[in-house]
Amino acid sequence: MSTTTLAAPASLEELLLRSGQAALDLSGADHSAWNGRIVESTDDILGLAHWDGTLHLDREYILDPLREMYALAGQKHPIAKLARYREALATILHEHSHFLGPTGATQEAARAAFVRPGSRQLEEGVAEAWTQAHLNAYLHKLGIEKVAPGIDTFHTNGHYAPYVTAVRMLTTDLATRAEMSPTKILTALNNQTAEHQFDLLTTLYYNSTRLPDLEPSGTSTRDHLESI
């Protein structure tokens, strides 16, 4: 993980250039599949971590508010305006979290696994729960609180509420069973691609029960746990 302290980005362009490395440093993951490219989109999707490694960001709801934020850098704003900026930055962190993975992970394998039942819900829930838990740290890492004072003093609702609720229930339950930190479990899941997220979740649950003493961790056992 990088320990170098850099000056805060002075423009949206600089923020976007550093957005991926900041997410990678914050997560502690091995690598990011982001290719450094950003596409300004005008469709109905706020953000998209494309399988080819390109980051798509909506112009109206993500990029334009952040352009305004830098144009008015240092000024005080009402909560409603700060919330727009905060949600835009949360979307950027959320999408970057989709690119995170261990050494050797590929987007092709992640894409193939993403279509398994429940995989999308787990991936999106983990990404959003992790984003909400680490957003202030991300803002501080990029010096955003200096650009938009007060942006780190409140919370916004975010997205994928049902998935986030389920993931928080899962990680809290696992933390209780395995005597681990929910944050540590969430980060471990977030640092996997869709290829192995379910595998990791299944392993954590298996090891947190008496099953290792009762039943070997063969394919049938893992399949049964995963289906549950």
PDB file of C-alpha atoms in Angstrom, residues 82-206:
ATOM      1  CA  LEU A  82     -22.910  18.964  -0.709  1.00  0.00           C
ATOM      2  CA  ALA A  83     -25.044  15.814  -0.901  1.00  0.00           C
ATOM      3  CA  ARG A  84     -24.913  15.966  -4.722  1.00  0.00           C
ATOM      4  CA  TYR A  85     -21.134  16.210  -4.613  1.00  0.00           C
ATOM      5  CA  ARG A  86     -20.860  13.443  -2.021  1.00  0.00           C
ATOM      6  CA  GLU A  87     -23.079  11.052  -3.983  1.00  0.00           C
ATOM      7  CA  ALA A  88     -21.099  11.738  -7.171  1.00  0.00           C
ATOM      8  CA  LEU A  89     -17.852  10.861  -5.398  1.00  0.00           C
ATOM      9  CA  ALA A  90     -19.462   7.810  -3.805  1.00  0.00           C
ATOM     10  CA  THR A  91     -20.394   6.553  -7.279  1.00  0.00           C
ATOM     11  CA  ILE A  92     -16.789   6.919  -8.420  1.00  0.00           C
ATOM     12  CA  LEU A  93     -15.513   4.943  -5.424  1.00  0.00           C
ATOM     13  CA  HIS A  94     -18.229   2.304  -5.874  1.00  0.00           C
ATOM     14  CA  GLU A  95     -17.316   1.747  -9.509  1.00  0.00           C
ATOM     15  CA  HIS A  96     -13.605   1.605  -8.746  1.00  0.00           C
ATOM     16  CA  SER A  97     -14.320  -1.055  -6.117  1.00  0.00           C
ATOM     17  CA  HIS A  98     -15.654  -3.285  -8.901  1.00  0.00           C
ATOM     18  CA  PHE A  99     -12.224  -3.179 -10.555  1.00  0.00           C
ATOM     19  CA  LEU A 100     -10.401  -4.395  -7.428  1.00  0.00           C
ATOM     20  CA  GLY A 101      -9.135  -7.940  -7.232  1.00  0.00           C
ATOM     21  CA  PRO A 102      -6.327 -10.280  -6.220  1.00  0.00           C
ATOM     22  CA  THR A 103      -3.208 -10.944  -8.253  1.00  0.00           C
ATOM     23  CA  GLY A 104      -4.058 -12.999 -11.324  1.00  0.00           C
ATOM     24  CA  ALA A 105      -7.751 -12.080 -11.392  1.00  0.00           C
ATOM     25  CA  THR A 106      -9.162 -11.324 -14.826  1.00  0.00           C
ATOM     26  CA  GLN A 107     -12.190  -9.412 -16.001  1.00  0.00           C
ATOM     27  CA  GLU A 108     -13.106 -12.322 -18.276  1.00  0.00           C
ATOM     28  CA  ALA A 109     -13.389 -14.722 -15.345  1.00  0.00           C
ATOM     29  CA  ALA A 110     -15.274 -12.144 -13.284  1.00  0.00           C
ATOM     30  CA  ARG A 111     -17.718 -11.566 -16.126  1.00  0.00           C
ATOM     31  CA  ALA A 112     -18.394 -15.275 -16.481  1.00  0.00           C
ATOM     32  CA  ALA A 113     -19.056 -15.606 -12.740  1.00  0.00           C
ATOM     33  CA  PHE A 114     -21.239 -12.489 -12.600  1.00  0.00           C
ATOM     34  CA  VAL A 115     -24.154 -14.306 -14.250  1.00  0.00           C
ATOM     35  CA  ARG A 116     -24.415 -16.959 -11.510  1.00  0.00           C
ATOM     36  CA  PRO A 117     -27.592 -16.634  -9.396  1.00  0.00           C
ATOM     37  CA  GLY A 118     -26.971 -14.149  -6.605  1.00  0.00           C
ATOM     38  CA  SER A 119     -23.569 -13.045  -7.866  1.00  0.00           C
ATOM     39  CA  ARG A 120     -24.669  -9.609  -9.054  1.00  0.00           C
ATOM     40  CA  GLN A 121     -26.549  -8.952  -5.820  1.00  0.00           C
ATOM     41  CA  LEU A 122     -23.543  -9.951  -3.713  1.00  0.00           C
ATOM     42  CA  GLU A 123     -21.111  -7.935  -5.838  1.00  0.00           C
ATOM     43  CA  GLU A 124     -23.222  -4.784  -5.818  1.00  0.00           C
ATOM     44  CA  GLY A 125     -24.117  -5.112  -2.143  1.00  0.00           C
ATOM     45  CA  VAL A 126     -20.496  -5.587  -1.107  1.00  0.00           C
ATOM     46  CA  ALA A 127     -19.274  -2.727  -3.308  1.00  0.00           C
ATOM     47  CA  GLU A 128     -21.882  -0.301  -1.975  1.00  0.00           C
ATOM     48  CA  ALA A 129     -21.551  -1.346   1.679  1.00  0.00           C
ATOM     49  CA  TRP A 130     -17.760  -1.007   1.448  1.00  0.00           C
ATOM     50  CA  THR A 131     -18.090   2.362  -0.294  1.00  0.00           C
ATOM     51  CA  GLN A 132     -20.406   3.736   2.376  1.00  0.00           C
ATOM     52  CA  ALA A 133     -18.084   2.508   5.125  1.00  0.00           C
ATOM     53  CA  HIS A 134     -14.975   4.031   3.540  1.00  0.00           C
ATOM     54  CA  LEU A 135     -16.259   7.107   1.723  1.00  0.00           C
ATOM     55  CA  ASN A 136     -15.002   9.654   4.251  1.00  0.00           C
ATOM     56  CA  ALA A 137     -11.558   8.035   4.241  1.00  0.00           C
ATOM     57  CA  TYR A 138     -11.597   8.265   0.417  1.00  0.00           C
ATOM     58  CA  LEU A 139     -12.600  11.952   0.537  1.00  0.00           C
ATOM     59  CA  HIS A 140      -9.820  12.686   3.024  1.00  0.00           C
ATOM     60  CA  LYS A 141      -7.287  10.770   0.938  1.00  0.00           C
ATOM     61  CA  LEU A 142      -8.109  13.051  -1.997  1.00  0.00           C
ATOM     62  CA  GLY A 143      -8.404  16.225   0.069  1.00  0.00           C
ATOM     63  CA  ILE A 144     -12.018  16.786  -0.939  1.00  0.00           C
ATOM     64  CA  GLU A 145     -12.963  18.276   2.451  1.00  0.00           C
ATOM     65  CA  LYS A 146     -10.781  21.278   1.538  1.00  0.00           C
ATOM     66  CA  VAL A 147     -12.536  21.718  -1.802  1.00  0.00           C
ATOM     67  CA  ALA A 148     -16.062  21.311  -0.376  1.00  0.00           C
ATOM     68  CA  PRO A 149     -15.975  22.092   3.362  1.00  0.00           C
ATOM     69  CA  GLY A 150     -18.498  20.056   5.341  1.00  0.00           C
ATOM     70  CA  ILE A 151     -18.809  17.238   2.798  1.00  0.00           C
ATOM     71  CA  ASP A 152     -17.536  14.736   5.373  1.00  0.00           C
ATOM     72  CA  THR A 153     -19.857  15.760   8.226  1.00  0.00           C
ATOM     73  CA  PHE A 154     -23.003  13.866   7.189  1.00  0.00           C
ATOM     74  CA  HIS A 155     -24.101  10.703   5.386  1.00  0.00           C
ATOM     75  CA  THR A 156     -26.234  10.130   2.305  1.00  0.00           C
ATOM     76  CA  ASN A 157     -28.429   7.131   1.511  1.00  0.00           C
ATOM     77  CA  GLY A 158     -26.452   5.615  -1.352  1.00  0.00           C
ATOM     78  CA  HIS A 159     -27.828   2.893  -3.605  1.00  0.00           C
ATOM     79  CA  TYR A 160     -28.754  -0.822  -3.607  1.00  0.00           C
ATOM     80  CA  ALA A 161     -30.356  -0.576  -0.165  1.00  0.00           C
ATOM     81  CA  PRO A 162     -31.737  -4.174  -0.102  1.00  0.00           C
ATOM     82  CA  TYR A 163     -28.382  -5.638  -1.149  1.00  0.00           C
ATOM     83  CA  VAL A 164     -26.471  -3.485   1.328  1.00  0.00           C
ATOM     84  CA  THR A 165     -28.778  -4.551   4.157  1.00  0.00           C
ATOM     85  CA  ALA A 166     -28.272  -8.214   3.295  1.00  0.00           C
ATOM     86  CA  VAL A 167     -24.486  -7.832   3.092  1.00  0.00           C
ATOM     87  CA  ARG A 168     -24.350  -6.067   6.440  1.00  0.00           C
ATOM     88  CA  MET A 169     -26.397  -8.856   7.989  1.00  0.00           C
ATOM     89  CA  LEU A 170     -24.044 -11.432   6.473  1.00  0.00           C
ATOM     90  CA  THR A 171     -20.852  -9.718   7.608  1.00  0.00           C
ATOM     91  CA  THR A 172     -22.215  -9.008  11.096  1.00  0.00           C
ATOM     92  CA  ASP A 173     -23.294 -12.625  11.517  1.00  0.00           C
ATOM     93  CA  LEU A 174     -19.957 -13.892  10.245  1.00  0.00           C
ATOM     94  CA  ALA A 175     -18.055 -11.519  12.497  1.00  0.00           C
ATOM     95  CA  THR A 176     -19.943 -12.841  15.520  1.00  0.00           C
ATOM     96  CA  ARG A 177     -19.387 -16.469  14.538  1.00  0.00           C
ATOM     97  CA  ALA A 178     -15.739 -16.146  13.564  1.00  0.00           C
ATOM     98  CA  GLU A 179     -14.725 -13.483  16.101  1.00  0.00           C
ATOM     99  CA  MET A 180     -13.605 -11.187  13.298  1.00  0.00           C
ATOM    100  CA  SER A 181     -14.245  -7.550  12.490  1.00  0.00           C
ATOM    101  CA  PRO A 182     -17.217  -6.948  10.138  1.00  0.00           C
ATOM    102  CA  THR A 183     -15.090  -4.313   8.395  1.00  0.00           C
ATOM    103  CA  LYS A 184     -12.302  -6.831   7.798  1.00  0.00           C
ATOM    104  CA  ILE A 185     -14.737  -9.350   6.328  1.00  0.00           C
ATOM    105  CA  LEU A 186     -16.349  -6.716   4.104  1.00  0.00           C
ATOM    106  CA  THR A 187     -12.968  -5.566   2.814  1.00  0.00           C
ATOM    107  CA  ALA A 188     -11.895  -9.143   2.103  1.00  0.00           C
ATOM    108  CA  LEU A 189     -15.048  -9.695   0.043  1.00  0.00           C
ATOM    109  CA  ASN A 190     -14.640  -6.344  -1.712  1.00  0.00           C
ATOM    110  CA  ASN A 191     -11.077  -7.208  -2.705  1.00  0.00           C
ATOM    111  CA  GLN A 192     -12.293 -10.253  -4.623  1.00  0.00           C
ATOM    112  CA  THR A 193     -13.896 -10.196  -8.049  1.00  0.00           C
ATOM    113  CA  ALA A 194     -17.178 -11.958  -8.775  1.00  0.00           C
ATOM    114  CA  GLU A 195     -15.095 -15.011  -9.685  1.00  0.00           C
ATOM    115  CA  HIS A 196     -14.315 -15.846  -6.051  1.00  0.00           C
ATOM    116  CA  GLN A 197     -16.602 -13.724  -3.858  1.00  0.00           C
ATOM    117  CA  PHE A 198     -19.047 -16.565  -3.290  1.00  0.00           C
ATOM    118  CA  ASP A 199     -16.154 -18.979  -2.726  1.00  0.00           C
ATOM    119  CA  LEU A 200     -14.728 -16.724  -0.021  1.00  0.00           C
ATOM    120  CA  LEU A 201     -18.124 -16.211   1.597  1.00  0.00           C
ATOM    121  CA  THR A 202     -18.748 -19.961   1.629  1.00  0.00           C
ATOM    122  CA  THR A 203     -15.317 -20.655   3.123  1.00  0.00           C
ATOM    123  CA  LEU A 204     -15.827 -18.076   5.849  1.00  0.00           C
ATOM    124  CA  TYR A 205     -19.191 -19.560   6.777  1.00  0.00           C
ATOM    125  CA  TYR A 206     -17.887 -23.117   6.672  1.00  0.00           C
TER     126      TYR A 206
END
